[in-house]
mmCIF file of C-alpha atoms and ligand atoms in Angstrom:
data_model
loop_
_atom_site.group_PDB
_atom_site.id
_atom_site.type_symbol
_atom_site.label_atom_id
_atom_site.label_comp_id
_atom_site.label_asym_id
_atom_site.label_seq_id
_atom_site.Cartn_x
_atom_site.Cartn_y
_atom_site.Cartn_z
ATOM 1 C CA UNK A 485 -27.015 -34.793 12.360
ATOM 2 C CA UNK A 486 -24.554 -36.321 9.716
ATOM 3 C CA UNK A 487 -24.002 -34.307 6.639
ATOM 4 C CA UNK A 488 -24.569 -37.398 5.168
ATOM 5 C CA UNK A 489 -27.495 -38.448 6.853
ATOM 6 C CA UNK A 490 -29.432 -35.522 5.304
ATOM 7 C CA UNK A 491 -29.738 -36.909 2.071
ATOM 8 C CA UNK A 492 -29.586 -40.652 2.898
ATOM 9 C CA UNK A 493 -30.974 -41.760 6.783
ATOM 10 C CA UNK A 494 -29.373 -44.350 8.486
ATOM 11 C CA UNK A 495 -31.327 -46.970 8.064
ATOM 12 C CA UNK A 496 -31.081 -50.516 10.671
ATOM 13 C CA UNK A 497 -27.853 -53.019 8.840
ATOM 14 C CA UNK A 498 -30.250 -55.619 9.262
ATOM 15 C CA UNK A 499 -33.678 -55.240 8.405
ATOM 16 C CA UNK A 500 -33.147 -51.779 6.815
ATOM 17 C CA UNK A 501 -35.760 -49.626 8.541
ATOM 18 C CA UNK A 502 -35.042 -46.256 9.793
ATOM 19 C CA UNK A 503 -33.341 -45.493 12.501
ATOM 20 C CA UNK A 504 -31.409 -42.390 14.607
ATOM 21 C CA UNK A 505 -28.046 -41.239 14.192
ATOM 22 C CA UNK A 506 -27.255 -42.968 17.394
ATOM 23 C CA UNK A 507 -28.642 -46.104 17.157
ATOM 24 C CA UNK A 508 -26.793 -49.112 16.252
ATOM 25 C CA UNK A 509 -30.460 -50.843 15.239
ATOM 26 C CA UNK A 510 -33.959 -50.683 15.018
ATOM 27 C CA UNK A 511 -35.357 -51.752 17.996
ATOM 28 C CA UNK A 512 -37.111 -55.444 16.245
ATOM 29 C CA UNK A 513 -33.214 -56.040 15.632
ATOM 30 C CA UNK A 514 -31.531 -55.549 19.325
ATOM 31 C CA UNK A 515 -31.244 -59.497 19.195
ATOM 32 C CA UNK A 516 -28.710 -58.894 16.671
ATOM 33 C CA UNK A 517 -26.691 -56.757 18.039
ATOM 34 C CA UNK A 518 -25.745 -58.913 20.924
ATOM 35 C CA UNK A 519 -21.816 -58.682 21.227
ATOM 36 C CA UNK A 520 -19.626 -62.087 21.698
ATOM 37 C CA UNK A 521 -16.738 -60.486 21.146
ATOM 38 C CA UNK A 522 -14.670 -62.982 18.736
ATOM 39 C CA UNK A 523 -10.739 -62.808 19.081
ATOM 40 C CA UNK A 524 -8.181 -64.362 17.198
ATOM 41 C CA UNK A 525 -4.295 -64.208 16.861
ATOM 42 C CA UNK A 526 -3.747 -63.260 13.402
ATOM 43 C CA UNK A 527 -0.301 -65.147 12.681
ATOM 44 C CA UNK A 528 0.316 -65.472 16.361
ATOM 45 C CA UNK A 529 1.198 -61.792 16.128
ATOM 46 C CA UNK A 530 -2.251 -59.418 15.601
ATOM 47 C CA UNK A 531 -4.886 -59.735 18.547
ATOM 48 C CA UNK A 532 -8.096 -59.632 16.506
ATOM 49 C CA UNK A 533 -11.652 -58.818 17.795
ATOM 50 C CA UNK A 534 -14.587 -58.964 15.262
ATOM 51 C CA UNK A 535 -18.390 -58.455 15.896
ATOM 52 C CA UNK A 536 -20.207 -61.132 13.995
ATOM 53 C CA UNK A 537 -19.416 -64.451 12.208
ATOM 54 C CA UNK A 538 -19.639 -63.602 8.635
ATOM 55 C CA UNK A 539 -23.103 -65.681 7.885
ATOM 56 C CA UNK A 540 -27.056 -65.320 7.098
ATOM 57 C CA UNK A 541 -28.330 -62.023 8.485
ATOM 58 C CA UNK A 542 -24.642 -60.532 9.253
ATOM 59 C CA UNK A 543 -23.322 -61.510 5.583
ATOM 60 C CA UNK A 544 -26.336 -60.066 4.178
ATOM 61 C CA UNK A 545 -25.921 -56.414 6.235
ATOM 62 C CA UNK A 546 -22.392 -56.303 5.460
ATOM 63 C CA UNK A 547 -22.801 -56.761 1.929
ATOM 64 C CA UNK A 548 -24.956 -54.242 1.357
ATOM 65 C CA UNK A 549 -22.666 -52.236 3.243
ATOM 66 C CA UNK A 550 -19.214 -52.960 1.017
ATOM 67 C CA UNK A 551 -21.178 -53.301 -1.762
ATOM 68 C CA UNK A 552 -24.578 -52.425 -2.539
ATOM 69 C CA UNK A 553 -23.980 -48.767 -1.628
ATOM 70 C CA UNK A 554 -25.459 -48.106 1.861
ATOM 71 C CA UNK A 555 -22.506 -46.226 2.699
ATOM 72 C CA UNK A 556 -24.668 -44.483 5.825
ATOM 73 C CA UNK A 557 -24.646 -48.149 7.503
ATOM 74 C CA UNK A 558 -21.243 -47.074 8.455
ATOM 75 C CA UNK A 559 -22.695 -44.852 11.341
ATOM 76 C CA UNK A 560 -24.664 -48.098 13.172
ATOM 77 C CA UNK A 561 -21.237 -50.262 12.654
ATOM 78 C CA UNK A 562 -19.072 -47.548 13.947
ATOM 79 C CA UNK A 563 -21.124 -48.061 17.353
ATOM 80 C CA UNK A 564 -21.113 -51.335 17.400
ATOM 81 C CA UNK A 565 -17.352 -51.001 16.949
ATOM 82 C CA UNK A 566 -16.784 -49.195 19.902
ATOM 83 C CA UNK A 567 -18.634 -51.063 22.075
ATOM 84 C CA UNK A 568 -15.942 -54.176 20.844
ATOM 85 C CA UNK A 569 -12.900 -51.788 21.322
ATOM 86 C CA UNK A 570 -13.971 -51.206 25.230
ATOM 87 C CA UNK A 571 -14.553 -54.891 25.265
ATOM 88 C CA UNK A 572 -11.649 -56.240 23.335
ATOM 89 C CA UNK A 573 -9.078 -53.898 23.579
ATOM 90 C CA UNK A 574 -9.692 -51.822 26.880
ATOM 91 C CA UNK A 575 -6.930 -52.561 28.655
ATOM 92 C CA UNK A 576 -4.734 -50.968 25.129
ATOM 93 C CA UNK A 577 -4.275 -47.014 24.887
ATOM 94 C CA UNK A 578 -4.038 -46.850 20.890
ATOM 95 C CA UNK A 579 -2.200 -44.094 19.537
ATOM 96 C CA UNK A 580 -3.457 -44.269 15.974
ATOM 97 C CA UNK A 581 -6.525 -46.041 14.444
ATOM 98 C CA UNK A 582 -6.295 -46.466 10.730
ATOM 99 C CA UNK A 583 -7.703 -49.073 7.991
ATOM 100 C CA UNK A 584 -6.968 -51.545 5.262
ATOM 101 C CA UNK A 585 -6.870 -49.289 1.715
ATOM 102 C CA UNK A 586 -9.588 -49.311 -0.809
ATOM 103 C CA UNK A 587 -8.855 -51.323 -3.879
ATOM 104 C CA UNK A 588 -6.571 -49.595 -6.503
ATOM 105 C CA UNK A 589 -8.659 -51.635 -9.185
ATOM 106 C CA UNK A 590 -12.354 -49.840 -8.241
ATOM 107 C CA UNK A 591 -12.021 -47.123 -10.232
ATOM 108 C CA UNK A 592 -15.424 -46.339 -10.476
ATOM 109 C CA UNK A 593 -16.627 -46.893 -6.874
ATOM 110 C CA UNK A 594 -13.840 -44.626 -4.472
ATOM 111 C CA UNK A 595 -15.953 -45.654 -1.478
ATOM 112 C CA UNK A 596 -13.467 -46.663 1.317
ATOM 113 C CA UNK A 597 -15.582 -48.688 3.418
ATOM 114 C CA UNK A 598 -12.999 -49.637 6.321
ATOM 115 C CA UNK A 599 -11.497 -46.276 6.385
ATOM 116 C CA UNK A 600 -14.912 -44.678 6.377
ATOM 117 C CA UNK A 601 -15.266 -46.899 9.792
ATOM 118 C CA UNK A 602 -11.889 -46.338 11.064
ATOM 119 C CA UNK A 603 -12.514 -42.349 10.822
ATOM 120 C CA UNK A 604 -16.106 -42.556 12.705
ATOM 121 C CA UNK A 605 -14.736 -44.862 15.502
ATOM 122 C CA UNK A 606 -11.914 -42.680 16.228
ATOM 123 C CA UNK A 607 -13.837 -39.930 16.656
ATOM 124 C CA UNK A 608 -16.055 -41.463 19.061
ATOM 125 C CA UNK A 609 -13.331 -42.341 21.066
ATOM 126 C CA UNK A 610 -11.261 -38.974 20.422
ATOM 127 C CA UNK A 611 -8.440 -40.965 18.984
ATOM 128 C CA UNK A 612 -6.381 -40.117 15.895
ATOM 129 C CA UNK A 613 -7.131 -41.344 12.361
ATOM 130 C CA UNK A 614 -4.155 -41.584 10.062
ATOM 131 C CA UNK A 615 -3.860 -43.571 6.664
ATOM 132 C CA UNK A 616 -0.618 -44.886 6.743
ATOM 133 C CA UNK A 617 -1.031 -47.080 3.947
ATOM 134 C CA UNK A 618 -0.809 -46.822 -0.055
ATOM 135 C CA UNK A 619 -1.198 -49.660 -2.344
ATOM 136 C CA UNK A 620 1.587 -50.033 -4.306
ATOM 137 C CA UNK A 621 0.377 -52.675 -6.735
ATOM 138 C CA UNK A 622 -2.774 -53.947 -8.449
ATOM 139 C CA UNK A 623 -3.718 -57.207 -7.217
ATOM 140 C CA UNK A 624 -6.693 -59.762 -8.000
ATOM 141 C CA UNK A 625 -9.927 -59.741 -5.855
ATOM 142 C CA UNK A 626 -9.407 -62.139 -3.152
ATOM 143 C CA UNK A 627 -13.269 -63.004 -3.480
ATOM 144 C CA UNK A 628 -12.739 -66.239 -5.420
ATOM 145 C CA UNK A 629 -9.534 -67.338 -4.786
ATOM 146 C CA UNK A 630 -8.466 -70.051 -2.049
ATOM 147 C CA UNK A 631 -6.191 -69.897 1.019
ATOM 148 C CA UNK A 632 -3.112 -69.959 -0.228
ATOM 149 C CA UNK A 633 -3.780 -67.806 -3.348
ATOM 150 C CA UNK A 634 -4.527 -65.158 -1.166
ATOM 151 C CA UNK A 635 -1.611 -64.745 0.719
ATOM 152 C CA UNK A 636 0.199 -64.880 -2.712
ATOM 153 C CA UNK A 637 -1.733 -61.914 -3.859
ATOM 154 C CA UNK A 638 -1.363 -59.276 -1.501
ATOM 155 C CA UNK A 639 2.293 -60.381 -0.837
ATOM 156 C CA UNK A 640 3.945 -56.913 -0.907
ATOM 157 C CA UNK A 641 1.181 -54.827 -2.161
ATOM 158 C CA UNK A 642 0.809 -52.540 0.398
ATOM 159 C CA UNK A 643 3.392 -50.003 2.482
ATOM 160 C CA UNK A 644 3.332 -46.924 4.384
ATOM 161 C CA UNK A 645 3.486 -44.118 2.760
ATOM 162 C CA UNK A 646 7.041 -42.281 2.893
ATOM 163 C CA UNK A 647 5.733 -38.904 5.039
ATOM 164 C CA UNK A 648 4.426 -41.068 7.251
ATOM 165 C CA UNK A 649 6.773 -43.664 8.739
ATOM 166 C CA UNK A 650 8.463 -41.709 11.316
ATOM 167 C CA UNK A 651 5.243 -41.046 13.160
ATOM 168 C CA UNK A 652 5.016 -44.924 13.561
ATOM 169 C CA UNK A 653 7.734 -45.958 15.783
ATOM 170 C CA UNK A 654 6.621 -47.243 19.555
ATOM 171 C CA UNK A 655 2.945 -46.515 18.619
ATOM 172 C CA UNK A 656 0.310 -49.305 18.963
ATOM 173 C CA UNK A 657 -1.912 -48.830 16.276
ATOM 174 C CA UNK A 658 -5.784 -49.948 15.248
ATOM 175 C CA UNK A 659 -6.185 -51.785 12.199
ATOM 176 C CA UNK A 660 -9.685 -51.816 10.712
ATOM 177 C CA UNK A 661 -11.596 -53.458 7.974
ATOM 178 C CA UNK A 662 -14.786 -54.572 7.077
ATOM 179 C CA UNK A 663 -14.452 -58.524 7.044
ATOM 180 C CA UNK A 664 -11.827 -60.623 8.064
ATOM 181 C CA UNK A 665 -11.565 -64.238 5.825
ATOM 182 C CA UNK A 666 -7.736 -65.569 5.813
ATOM 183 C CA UNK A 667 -6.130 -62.460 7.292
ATOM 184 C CA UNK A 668 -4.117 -62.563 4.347
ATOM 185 C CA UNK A 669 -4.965 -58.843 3.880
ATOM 186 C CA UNK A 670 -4.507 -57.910 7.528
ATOM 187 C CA UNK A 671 -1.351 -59.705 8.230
ATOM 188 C CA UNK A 672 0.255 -57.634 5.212
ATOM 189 C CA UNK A 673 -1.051 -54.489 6.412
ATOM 190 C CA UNK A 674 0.112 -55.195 10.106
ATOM 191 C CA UNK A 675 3.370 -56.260 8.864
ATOM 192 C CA UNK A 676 3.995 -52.681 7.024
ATOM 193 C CA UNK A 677 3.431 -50.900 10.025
ATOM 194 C CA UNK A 678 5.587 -53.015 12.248
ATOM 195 C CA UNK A 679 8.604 -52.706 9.948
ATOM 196 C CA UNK A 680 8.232 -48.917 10.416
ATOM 197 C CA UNK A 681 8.737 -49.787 14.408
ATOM 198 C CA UNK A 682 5.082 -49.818 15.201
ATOM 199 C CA UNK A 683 4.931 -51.144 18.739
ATOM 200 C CA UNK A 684 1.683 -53.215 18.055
ATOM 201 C CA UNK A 685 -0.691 -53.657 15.924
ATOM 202 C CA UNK A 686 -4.571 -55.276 16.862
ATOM 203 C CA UNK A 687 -6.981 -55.708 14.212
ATOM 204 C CA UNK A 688 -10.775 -55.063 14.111
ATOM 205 C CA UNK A 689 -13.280 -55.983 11.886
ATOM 206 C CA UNK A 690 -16.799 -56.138 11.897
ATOM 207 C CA UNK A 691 -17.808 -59.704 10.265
ATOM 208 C CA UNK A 692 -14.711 -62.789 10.638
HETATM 209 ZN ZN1 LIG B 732 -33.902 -53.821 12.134
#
């Protein structure tokens, strides 16, 4: 059992009843969990799987997730997300997994919700969690702002940390996060790591 899981059970991301450590729902909610493994080319450059469209019951689990504190839902997700790496990306041996920052601006709230999925995932599949990334500047929330706006916003805000680069070059690397919208956020992050030589970069995320 979870440290975590002592104090707060994981609980089903969609109808919120109790469930094992090892299961990715309660068993009313298997019809859910159904994988059609979405993939996109981010840019024309970032293969891309997600889980779940980012709508009714989906939205609704993964907001509670990023944002109504049910940091435990991380456990089910993290399941769910290895199922989609096998699917998505067997064929790809990744060297590192590692995720989107948390926000500079939430101070009060330190919970990093992709890296908390990036770290569970890798060690279900025994590979190697790294953050490679540091914000560098404060930027708006992308939740109101359009297309376009977005990709203005994060232009630049993120890079890999100096102690870090020279571990990047020829590895294919993992990105995760929680949603994907534009990309804009993904695309920056992917770029940082292939100016440090990465060999490739795929995405992951659970909603799209
Ligand atoms: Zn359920």
């Amino acid at each position: 059992m979870k440290f975590l899981t002592l104090f707060f059970p994981c609980v089903c991301p969609f109808c919120g009843a109790v469930i094992r450590d090892d299961q990715k729902c309660c068993k009313n909610c298997v019809k859910f969990t159904k994988i059609t493994a979405h993939k996109q080319l981010l840019y024309e450059k970032y293969p891309t799987a997600s889980l779940f469209r980012h709508d009714d019951v989906y939205r609704r689990a993964i907001l509670k997730y990023k944002y109504h504190c049910q940091k435990q839902l991380y456990i089910p997700y993290s399941l769910m997300l290895q199922e989609l790496i096998d699917e998505a990306f067997g064929d790809i041996k990744f060297d590192y997994y590692t995720s989107v920052p948390p926000h500079k601006r939430k101070k009060d709230n330190k919970f990093d919700q992709a890296g908390l999925l990036a770290k569970e995932t890798a060690r279900i599949n025994k590979c190697k969690y790294v953050q490679f990334m540091e914000q560098v500047k404060d930027s708006k929330s992308q939740h109101h702002l359009h297309r376009e706006e977005r990709f203005v916003n994060v232009r630049g805000i993120y890079r890999v940390c100096d102690k870090r680069r020279s571990m990047l070059a020829g590895k294919n690397i993992l990105l995760f996060d929680d949603v994907v919208t534009t990309g804009a956020t993904l695309n920056e992050c992917a770029q940082a790591l292939m100016m440090q030589n990465a060999n490739m970069v795929c995405c992951i995320t659970v909603n799209w």
